[in-house]
Coordinates of C-alpha atoms and ligand atoms in Angstrom, one line a residue:
X1 CA 23.1 21.7 -0.2
X2 CA 23.3 24.6 2.2
X3 CA 21.0 26.8 4.2
X4 CA 17.6 27.8 3.0
X5 CA 18.4 30.5 0.5
X6 CA 16.4 33.6 -0.4
X7 CA 15.6 32.3 -3.9
X8 CA 13.0 30.0 -2.4
X9 CA 9.5 31.5 -2.9
X10 CA 6.3 29.7 -1.8
X11 CA 4.2 31.7 -4.3
X12 CA 5.7 30.8 -7.6
X13 CA 6.6 27.8 -9.8
X14 CA 4.8 24.8 -8.7
X15 CA 6.9 22.1 -10.3
X16 CA 7.7 18.5 -9.8
X17 CA 11.0 17.7 -8.2
X18 CA 12.9 14.9 -10.1
X19 CA 16.5 14.1 -9.3
X20 CA 17.1 17.4 -7.6
X21 CA 15.7 19.5 -10.4
X22 CA 12.5 21.5 -10.8
X23 CA 10.6 20.0 -13.7
X24 CA 7.5 21.1 -15.5
X25 CA 5.2 19.0 -17.7
X26 CA 3.6 19.7 -21.0
X27 CA 0.1 19.4 -19.6
X28 CA -0.9 21.2 -16.4
X29 CA -3.9 21.4 -14.1
X30 CA -4.9 23.4 -11.1
X31 CA -6.7 23.1 -7.7
X32 CA -9.5 25.3 -6.6
X33 CA -9.6 27.6 -3.6
X34 CA -12.5 25.9 -1.8
X35 CA -13.6 29.1 0.0
X36 CA -14.0 31.1 -3.1
X37 CA -14.3 28.6 -6.0
X38 CA -11.4 30.4 -7.7
X39 CA -8.7 28.5 -9.5
X40 CA -5.3 28.2 -7.8
X41 CA -2.1 28.3 -9.9
X42 CA -1.2 25.6 -12.5
X43 CA 0.7 22.5 -11.4
X44 CA 2.3 19.7 -13.4
X45 CA 0.5 16.6 -14.6
X46 CA 3.2 13.9 -14.4
X47 CA 3.3 11.3 -17.1
X48 CA 4.5 7.7 -17.1
X49 CA 7.9 9.0 -18.3
X50 CA 8.1 11.4 -15.3
X51 CA 7.4 8.4 -13.1
X52 CA 10.1 6.4 -14.7
X53 CA 12.6 9.3 -14.3
X54 CA 11.7 9.8 -10.6
X55 CA 11.9 6.1 -9.9
X56 CA 15.2 5.7 -11.6
X57 CA 16.7 8.7 -9.7
X58 CA 15.3 7.4 -6.4
X59 CA 16.8 4.0 -7.0
X60 CA 20.2 5.6 -7.8
X61 CA 20.0 7.9 -4.8
X62 CA 19.3 4.8 -2.6
X63 CA 22.7 3.3 -3.4
X64 CA 24.5 6.2 -1.6
X65 CA 21.8 7.5 0.8
X66 CA 21.3 4.1 2.4
X67 CA 25.0 4.1 3.3
X68 CA 25.0 7.5 5.0
X69 CA 25.2 7.8 8.7
X70 CA 22.2 8.6 10.9
X71 CA 24.0 11.8 11.8
X72 CA 24.2 12.9 8.2
X73 CA 20.5 12.1 7.6
X74 CA 19.6 13.9 10.9
X75 CA 21.4 17.0 9.7
X76 CA 19.4 17.1 6.5
X77 CA 16.1 16.5 8.3
X78 CA 16.9 19.2 10.8
X79 CA 17.7 21.6 8.0
X80 CA 14.3 20.9 6.4
X81 CA 12.5 21.4 9.7
X82 CA 14.3 24.7 10.4
X83 CA 13.5 26.0 6.8
X84 CA 9.9 25.0 7.0
X85 CA 9.6 26.7 10.4
X86 CA 11.2 29.8 8.9
X87 CA 8.6 29.9 6.2
X88 CA 5.7 29.1 8.5
X89 CA 3.5 32.1 7.6
X90 CA 3.9 31.7 3.8
X91 CA 3.2 27.9 4.0
X92 CA 0.2 28.5 6.3
X93 CA -1.3 31.1 3.9
X94 CA -0.8 28.8 0.9
X95 CA -2.4 25.9 2.9
X96 CA -5.4 28.0 3.7
X97 CA -5.7 28.9 0.0
X98 CA -5.4 25.4 -1.3
X99 CA -7.1 23.4 1.6
X100 CA -9.5 25.9 3.1
X101 CA -8.7 25.5 6.8
X102 CA -8.6 28.7 8.9
X103 CA -5.2 30.3 9.1
X104 CA -4.6 29.5 12.8
X105 CA -5.1 25.8 12.1
X106 CA -2.9 26.1 9.0
X107 CA -0.2 27.6 11.1
X108 CA -0.8 24.8 13.6
X109 CA -0.3 22.2 10.8
X110 CA 3.0 23.7 9.7
X111 CA 4.1 23.6 13.3
X112 CA 3.0 20.0 13.6
X113 CA 5.1 19.2 10.5
X114 CA 8.1 20.8 12.0
X115 CA 7.5 19.2 15.4
X116 CA 7.1 15.7 13.8
X117 CA 10.4 16.0 11.8
X118 CA 12.2 17.1 15.0
X119 CA 10.8 14.3 17.0
X120 CA 11.7 11.7 14.4
X121 CA 15.2 13.1 14.4
X122 CA 15.6 12.1 18.1
X123 CA 14.9 8.4 17.2
X124 CA 17.5 5.9 16.0
X125 CA 17.2 2.2 15.2
X126 CA 19.9 0.4 17.1
X127 CA 21.3 -3.1 16.4
X128 CA 20.0 -5.4 19.2
X129 CA 21.9 -8.4 20.5
X130 CA 19.2 -11.1 20.8
X131 CA 21.4 -13.8 22.2
X132 CA 25.1 -14.3 23.0
X133 CA 27.1 -17.1 24.4
X134 CA 30.6 -18.5 24.0
X135 CA 29.7 -20.1 20.7
X136 CA 27.7 -17.4 18.9
X137 CA 26.1 -14.0 18.9
X138 CA 22.7 -13.2 17.2
X139 CA 22.1 -9.6 16.3
X140 CA 18.8 -8.2 15.0
X141 CA 19.3 -5.2 12.7
X142 CA 17.3 -3.0 10.4
X143 CA 18.3 -2.3 6.9
X144 CA 16.7 0.3 4.5
X145 CA 14.0 -1.1 2.2
X146 CA 14.7 0.9 -0.9
X147 CA 12.6 3.5 -2.7
X148 CA 9.4 4.7 -0.9
X149 CA 6.3 6.3 -2.4
X150 CA 4.4 8.5 0.0
X151 CA 0.8 9.0 -1.1
X152 CA -0.8 11.9 0.8
X153 CA -4.5 12.9 1.1
X154 CA -6.0 16.4 0.9
X155 CA -6.9 17.0 4.6
X156 CA -3.5 17.5 6.1
X157 CA -1.0 17.8 3.2
X158 CA 1.9 19.3 5.2
X159 CA 1.6 17.3 8.4
X160 CA 1.1 14.0 6.7
X161 CA 3.9 14.6 4.1
X162 CA 6.3 15.4 6.9
X163 CA 5.2 12.3 8.7
X164 CA 6.3 10.2 5.7
X165 CA 9.4 12.1 4.6
X166 CA 11.1 12.1 8.1
X167 CA 10.9 8.3 8.9
X168 CA 11.7 7.3 5.3
X169 CA 14.9 9.4 4.8
X170 CA 16.1 8.8 8.4
X171 CA 16.0 5.1 7.8
X172 CA 18.0 5.5 4.6
X173 CA 15.2 5.4 2.0
X174 CA 14.6 8.0 -0.7
X175 CA 11.0 9.0 -1.1
X176 CA 8.7 10.3 -3.8
X177 CA 5.8 12.3 -2.4
X178 CA 2.6 12.2 -4.4
X179 CA 0.2 14.8 -3.1
X180 CA -3.5 14.7 -3.7
X181 CA -4.5 16.4 -6.9
X182 CA -6.8 18.6 -4.7
X183 CA -3.9 19.9 -2.6
X184 CA -0.6 19.7 -4.5
X185 CA 0.9 23.2 -3.6
X186 CA 2.4 22.9 -0.2
X187 CA 3.8 19.5 -0.8
X188 CA 5.5 20.5 -4.0
X189 CA 7.0 23.4 -2.2
X190 CA 8.2 21.4 0.9
X191 CA 10.0 19.0 -1.5
X192 CA 11.5 21.9 -3.4
X193 CA 12.7 23.3 -0.1
X194 CA 14.1 19.9 0.8
X195 CA 16.5 20.1 -2.2
X196 CA 18.6 22.5 -0.2
X197 CA 19.4 19.8 2.4
X198 CA 19.2 16.5 0.6
X199 CA 21.2 15.1 -2.4
X200 CA 19.4 14.7 -5.7
X201 CA 16.8 11.9 -5.8
X202 CA 16.4 11.5 -2.0
X203 CA 13.2 13.6 -1.7
X204 CA 11.2 14.0 -4.9
X205 CA 7.6 15.0 -5.7
X206 CA 5.3 14.2 -8.5
X207 CA 2.0 16.1 -9.0
X208 CA -0.5 14.7 -11.4
X209 CA -4.1 13.5 -12.0
X210 CA -6.0 10.5 -10.8
X211 CA -3.9 8.1 -12.8
X212 CA -0.7 9.0 -11.0
X213 CA -1.2 7.0 -7.8
X214 CA -2.0 3.8 -9.7
X215 CA 1.0 4.4 -12.0
X216 CA 3.3 4.6 -8.9
X217 CA 1.8 1.6 -7.1
X218 CA 2.0 -0.6 -10.1
X219 CA 5.5 0.5 -11.1
X220 CA 8.0 -2.3 -10.5
X221 CA 10.6 0.1 -9.1
X222 CA 9.4 1.3 -5.7
X223 CA 9.8 -1.0 -2.7
X224 CA 7.2 0.5 -0.4
X225 CA 4.0 2.4 -0.5
X226 CA 3.3 4.6 2.5
X227 CA -0.4 5.5 1.9
X228 CA -2.8 7.7 3.8
X229 CA -6.3 8.1 2.4
X230 CA -9.6 6.4 2.3
X231 CA -10.3 2.7 3.0
X232 CA -11.7 2.2 -0.6
X233 CA -8.5 3.5 -2.2
X234 CA -6.3 1.7 0.4
X235 CA -7.7 -1.6 -0.8
X236 CA -6.8 -0.7 -4.4
X237 CA -3.3 0.3 -3.3
X238 CA -2.8 -3.1 -1.5
X239 CA -4.1 -5.0 -4.5
X240 CA -1.8 -3.1 -6.9
X241 CA 1.3 -3.4 -4.6
X242 CA 0.7 -7.1 -4.1
X243 CA 1.7 -7.8 -7.8
X244 CA 5.3 -6.8 -7.0
X245 CA 5.1 -7.6 -3.2
X246 CA 5.8 -4.0 -2.3
X247 CA 5.6 -3.3 1.4
X248 CA 2.6 -1.2 2.3
X249 CA 1.5 0.8 5.3
X250 CA -2.1 1.9 5.0
X251 CA -3.5 4.7 7.1
X252 CA -7.2 4.7 6.2
X253 CA -10.6 6.0 7.2
X254 CA -12.2 6.1 10.7
X255 CA -15.5 6.2 12.4
X256 CA -14.4 7.3 15.8
X257 CA -16.7 7.0 18.8
X258 CA -16.6 9.3 21.8
X259 CA -18.2 7.8 24.9
X260 CA -19.3 10.4 27.4
X261 CA -20.0 9.2 31.0
X262 CA -22.5 10.6 33.4
X263 CA -20.0 12.2 35.8
X264 CA -18.4 14.8 33.5
X265 CA -18.6 18.6 33.6
X266 CA -21.3 18.5 30.9
X267 CA -20.8 22.0 29.4
X268 CA -17.0 21.6 29.1
X269 CA -17.3 18.1 27.7
X270 CA -20.0 19.1 25.2
X271 CA -17.9 21.9 23.9
X272 CA -14.7 19.9 23.6
X273 CA -16.3 16.8 22.0
X274 CA -18.3 18.8 19.6
X275 CA -15.3 20.9 18.5
X276 CA -13.4 17.7 17.9
X277 CA -16.2 16.6 15.6
X278 CA -16.2 19.8 13.6
X279 CA -12.5 20.6 13.6
X280 CA -11.1 20.9 10.0
X281 CA -14.8 20.9 9.0
X282 CA -15.0 17.3 10.1
X283 CA -12.4 16.2 7.5
X284 CA -10.1 14.4 9.9
X285 CA -9.6 10.6 9.9
X286 CA -9.5 10.9 13.7
X287 CA -12.4 13.4 14.1
X288 CA -15.1 12.4 16.6
X289 CA -17.7 10.8 14.3
X290 CA -20.2 9.3 16.8
X291 CA -21.0 10.8 20.1
X292 CA -22.5 8.4 22.8
X293 CA -23.7 10.4 25.8
X294 CA -25.0 8.8 29.0
X295 CA -28.7 9.1 29.1
X296 CA -28.8 10.9 32.5
X297 CA -27.0 14.0 31.0
X298 CA -28.1 13.6 27.4
X299 CA -30.5 16.6 27.1
X300 CA -28.1 19.0 28.9
X301 CA -25.2 17.8 26.7
X302 CA -27.2 18.2 23.5
X303 CA -28.2 21.7 24.5
X304 CA -24.6 22.7 25.3
X305 CA -23.4 21.1 22.0
X306 CA -26.1 23.1 20.1
X307 CA -25.0 26.3 21.8
X308 CA -21.4 25.6 20.8
X309 CA -22.4 24.8 17.2
X310 CA -24.4 28.0 16.9
X311 CA -21.4 30.0 18.2
X312 CA -19.1 28.7 15.4
X313 CA -18.1 31.2 12.8
X314 CA -17.7 29.7 9.2
X315 CA -16.0 31.5 6.4
X316 CA -12.8 32.1 4.3
X317 CA -9.9 31.1 6.5
X318 CA -8.3 34.5 6.7
X319 CA -11.3 36.2 8.1
X320 CA -11.1 37.1 11.8
X321 CA -12.5 34.5 14.2
X322 CA -13.3 31.8 11.6
X323 CA -13.3 28.3 13.2
X324 CA -14.9 26.4 10.3
X325 CA -13.6 26.6 6.7
X326 CA -15.3 25.1 3.7
X327 CA -14.9 21.4 2.9
X328 CA -12.0 20.9 0.6
X329 CA -13.5 20.0 -2.8
X330 CA -16.6 19.6 -4.8
X331 CA -16.6 15.8 -4.7
X332 CA -16.5 15.9 -0.9
X333 CA -19.1 18.7 -0.8
X334 CA -21.5 16.6 -2.9
X335 CA -20.8 13.6 -0.7
X336 CA -21.5 15.5 2.6
X337 CA -24.6 16.9 1.1
X338 CA -26.0 13.4 0.6
X339 CA -26.2 13.2 4.4
X340 CA -28.3 16.4 4.3
X341 CA -30.7 14.9 1.8
X342 CA -31.1 11.9 4.1
X343 CA -32.4 14.2 6.9
X344 CA -35.8 14.4 5.4
X345 CA -35.8 11.0 3.8
X346 CA -34.8 9.2 7.0
X347 CA -36.8 11.6 9.2
X348 CA -33.7 12.4 11.4
X349 CA -34.3 14.9 14.2
X350 CA -32.0 17.9 13.7
X351 CA -30.6 19.4 16.9
X352 CA -28.9 22.2 15.1
X353 CA -28.1 23.0 11.4
X354 CA -29.5 20.7 8.8
X355 CA -29.7 23.2 5.9
X356 CA -27.0 24.6 3.8
X357 CA -26.8 28.1 2.4
X358 CA -25.9 27.5 -1.2
X359 CA -26.1 31.2 -2.1
X360 CA -22.4 31.8 -1.1
X361 CA -19.5 30.8 -3.2
X362 CA -17.3 28.0 -1.8
X363 CA -18.0 24.6 -0.4
X364 CA -19.5 25.6 3.0
X365 CA -21.5 23.2 5.1
X366 CA -23.6 24.3 8.1
X367 CA -22.4 22.5 11.3
X368 CA -25.1 20.0 12.0
X369 CA -26.0 17.7 14.9
X370 CA -28.4 14.8 14.4
X371 CA -30.4 14.0 17.5
X372 CA -30.6 10.2 18.2
X373 CA -30.7 8.8 14.7
X374 CA -31.1 5.0 14.4
X375 CA -28.0 3.1 15.2
X376 CA -28.0 1.5 11.7
X377 CA -28.5 4.8 9.9
X378 CA -25.8 6.0 7.4
X379 CA -24.9 9.0 9.6
X380 CA -23.8 6.5 12.3
X381 CA -22.3 3.7 10.2
X382 CA -20.4 5.8 7.6
X383 CA -17.7 8.4 7.7
X384 CA -19.3 11.6 6.4
X385 CA -16.0 13.6 6.5
X386 CA -17.9 16.8 7.0
X387 CA -19.2 18.9 9.9
X388 CA -22.3 16.7 10.6
X389 CA -22.3 14.4 13.6
X390 CA -24.8 12.1 15.3
X391 CA -25.6 12.3 19.1
X392 CA -26.6 9.0 20.6
X393 CA -27.5 7.9 24.1
X394 CA -26.4 5.0 26.3
X395 CA -27.0 3.6 29.8
X396 CA -25.2 0.3 30.0
X397 CA -21.4 0.2 29.8
X398 CA -21.1 -3.2 28.0
X399 CA -23.8 -2.2 25.6
X400 CA -22.1 1.1 24.6
X401 CA -18.8 -0.6 24.3
X402 CA -20.4 -3.2 21.9
X403 CA -22.0 -0.4 19.9
X404 CA -18.8 1.6 19.7
X405 CA -17.0 -1.5 18.4
X406 CA -19.7 -2.4 16.0
X407 CA -18.0 -1.1 12.9
X408 CA -15.4 -2.2 10.4
X409 CA -13.4 0.9 11.3
X410 CA -10.9 1.1 14.2
X411 CA -8.8 4.2 14.0
X412 CA -9.5 6.3 17.1
X413 CA -11.9 6.4 20.1
X414 CA -12.3 8.2 23.3
X415 CA -13.9 8.0 26.8
X416 CA -14.8 11.1 28.7
X417 CA -15.1 10.5 32.5
X418 CA -13.9 11.9 35.8
X419 CA -13.7 8.4 37.1
X420 CA -10.3 7.3 35.7
X421 CA -11.0 3.7 36.7
X422 CA -14.2 3.6 34.7
X423 CA -12.5 5.5 31.8
X424 CA -9.5 3.1 31.7
X425 CA -11.8 0.1 31.9
X426 CA -13.9 1.2 29.0
X427 CA -10.9 2.5 27.0
X428 CA -9.1 -0.9 27.2
X429 CA -12.1 -2.6 25.6
X430 CA -12.3 -0.3 22.5
X431 CA -11.1 -1.7 19.2
X432 CA -9.1 1.2 17.8
X433 CA -5.4 2.1 17.1
X434 CA -5.5 5.3 19.3
X435 CA -7.7 5.5 22.4
X436 CA -7.8 8.6 24.5
X437 CA -9.3 9.5 27.8
X438 CA -10.8 13.0 28.3
X439 CA -9.4 14.1 25.0
X440 CA -9.4 12.9 21.3
X441 CA -7.4 13.7 18.2
X442 CA -4.1 14.3 20.1
X443 CA -1.6 12.2 18.2
X444 CA 2.1 12.2 19.2
X445 CA 5.1 11.6 16.9
X446 CA 6.5 9.1 19.5
X447 CA 3.3 7.0 19.7
X448 CA 2.4 4.5 17.0
X449 CA -0.3 5.7 14.8
X450 CA -2.4 3.2 12.9
X451 CA -5.8 1.6 12.5
X452 CA -7.4 -1.6 13.6
X453 CA -9.7 -3.5 11.2
X454 CA -10.4 -1.7 7.9
X455 CA -8.8 1.5 9.3
X456 CA -5.4 0.3 8.2
X457 CA -2.5 -2.1 7.9
X458 CA 0.6 -1.4 10.0
X459 CA 1.3 1.9 11.6
X460 CA 3.5 5.0 11.2
X461 CA 5.4 7.3 13.4
X462 CA 7.2 6.3 16.7
X463 CA 10.3 4.0 16.8
X464 CA 8.0 1.2 15.5
X465 CA 6.9 3.3 12.6
X466 CA 10.5 3.7 11.6
X467 CA 11.0 -0.1 11.5
X468 CA 8.2 -0.3 8.9
X469 CA 10.6 1.5 6.5
X470 CA 13.2 -1.3 7.0
X471 CA 13.9 -4.9 6.4
X472 CA 14.6 -6.8 9.5
X473 CA 17.8 -8.9 9.4
X474 CA 19.0 -11.6 11.8
X475 CA 22.8 -11.7 11.8
X476 CA 24.2 -14.9 13.1
X477 CA 27.8 -14.6 14.2
X478 CA 29.4 -17.9 14.9
X479 CA 32.6 -17.3 16.9
X480 CA 34.7 -20.2 15.5
X481 CA 34.7 -22.1 12.2
Ligands
LIG501 P1 -8.3 9.2 -1.2 O1 -8.2 7.8 -0.8 O2 -9.3 9.6 -2.2 O3 -6.9 9.8 -1.7 C1 -5.7 9.7 -1.0 C2 -4.6 9.7 -2.0 O4 -4.6 8.6 -2.8 C3 -4.6 10.9 -2.9 O5 -3.2 11.4 -3.1 C4 -5.1 10.3 -4.2 O6 -4.7 11.0 -5.4 C5 -4.5 8.9 -4.2 N1 -5.1 7.9 -4.9 C6 -6.4 7.9 -5.4 N2 -6.7 6.7 -6.0 C7 -5.5 6.0 -6.0 C8 -5.1 4.7 -6.5 N3 -6.0 3.9 -7.1 N4 -3.9 4.2 -6.3 C9 -3.0 5.0 -5.6 N5 -3.3 6.3 -5.1 C10 -4.5 6.7 -5.3 O7 -8.5 9.9 0.2 P2 -8.8 11.5 0.4 O8 -10.2 11.7 0.0 O9 -7.7 12.3 -0.2 O10 -8.7 11.6 2.0 C11 -9.7 11.3 2.9 C12 -9.7 9.9 3.5 O11 -8.4 9.7 4.0 C13 -10.7 9.7 4.6 O12 -11.3 8.5 4.5 C14 -9.8 9.8 5.9 O13 -10.3 9.2 7.0 C15 -8.5 9.2 5.4 N6 -7.4 9.7 6.2 C16 -6.7 8.8 6.9 C17 -5.7 9.1 7.7 C18 -5.0 8.2 8.6 O14 -3.9 8.4 9.0 N7 -5.6 7.0 8.9 C19 -5.3 10.5 7.7 C20 -5.9 11.4 6.9 C21 -7.0 10.9 6.1

């Protein structure tokens, strides 16, 4: 342990961290820079033996780490946050190289990771006296669960890994981070950096192929899976974890509606809502995915949204003024393109975009707005996870609320209105874990973050999120025998 030393280099040695050591594997693989199609450096492919070793080390670390004080854990988390902040520029560049997002957003993501770690550090789970009289005292307390596995997706590798590491270790639980095979680099390096502040086995990382997640969820050792990813995979994780009754938190997909009311400043709202649909090339669980605009302002809103979409610069993330990077990987690229094939098949009206330029290298998608597709079309009912969004119209409040809620998803939603009574009334009827008024996609480390319906089970972040890394215990203290 100690302060972040000069030997740490973001640009070399992408290795697993097991029991405090940097460990390679016989087989390696690599990610692809999605803006250029060029290979990124080699990373480990963890085997079942590596999983056993990390689980064993994590279990061993639990024995002592679970007994440390909150102050000691806070000190380690603060060290990691400071070190990550110190290396912001290098991490941001690496993130752009592996994930594709423009450098200013990559810097923002490192900043969010740091901010989240620091916010968690201000939280502490206290023992609560539930009842006390002359005869007895009942205390409710929270005890660490054990070893946690944090499974991270490829859209926000830094922010989401920090959102799992902080709460897990602060509540006394060692964690193994498993990054997405598409974006292993920053996560491997954050965990390597963490070794300067945490004892061996408390923060570990395993990079691998598609078989690694299932190996970890099926392993009898871990006590909890903190999973962020798609709904399809979330169901598999829950099924696998059920066999050993591991605790699970599932942060899954979304199909967020934005309801725009008649009284807004149309140009401002159109630009904001559309940018929140296209941010990170649409690859955000909480991106706006369906835009319901009041019919009285529909045409004007659509024209302003089109103007904004046309002004967006796409390109490699280090180029000046780029807002839209590529989508992150070939699988996602092909998936998003199926929505473009549907344009002709389904006879959707295209307000802007609609055609991709396949001549350039990289997984670039033209920002696209579909004008009033049918309510039951794929572009409305599914999560494309790319920069393509449907614009729909409404006139009756109850009807638009019913349409917004007519989905198995329930992650985020927003209402845009200058009448705060109206906004609040609509917002309170939306079935989603996070509902915003006059903004969207502004999470906070102190607010619970989770999905309703098939968008998840449980929630993370906030004081409540910390409790999900614990067992609850009722301690009954009888004052006399
Ligand atoms: P994904 O489900 O394909 O993969 C997520 C992670 O799970 C990866 O690390 C992957 O390797 C791993 N994994 C894959 N199969 C597994 C299995 N059978 N068992 C265990 N782990 C397995 O998701 P993705 O494509 O990386 O991410 C995009 C999805 O994630 C979108 O649906 C998006 O909405 C969702 N997402 C949700 C949140 C949230 O907080 N609710 C945040 C970001 C992304």
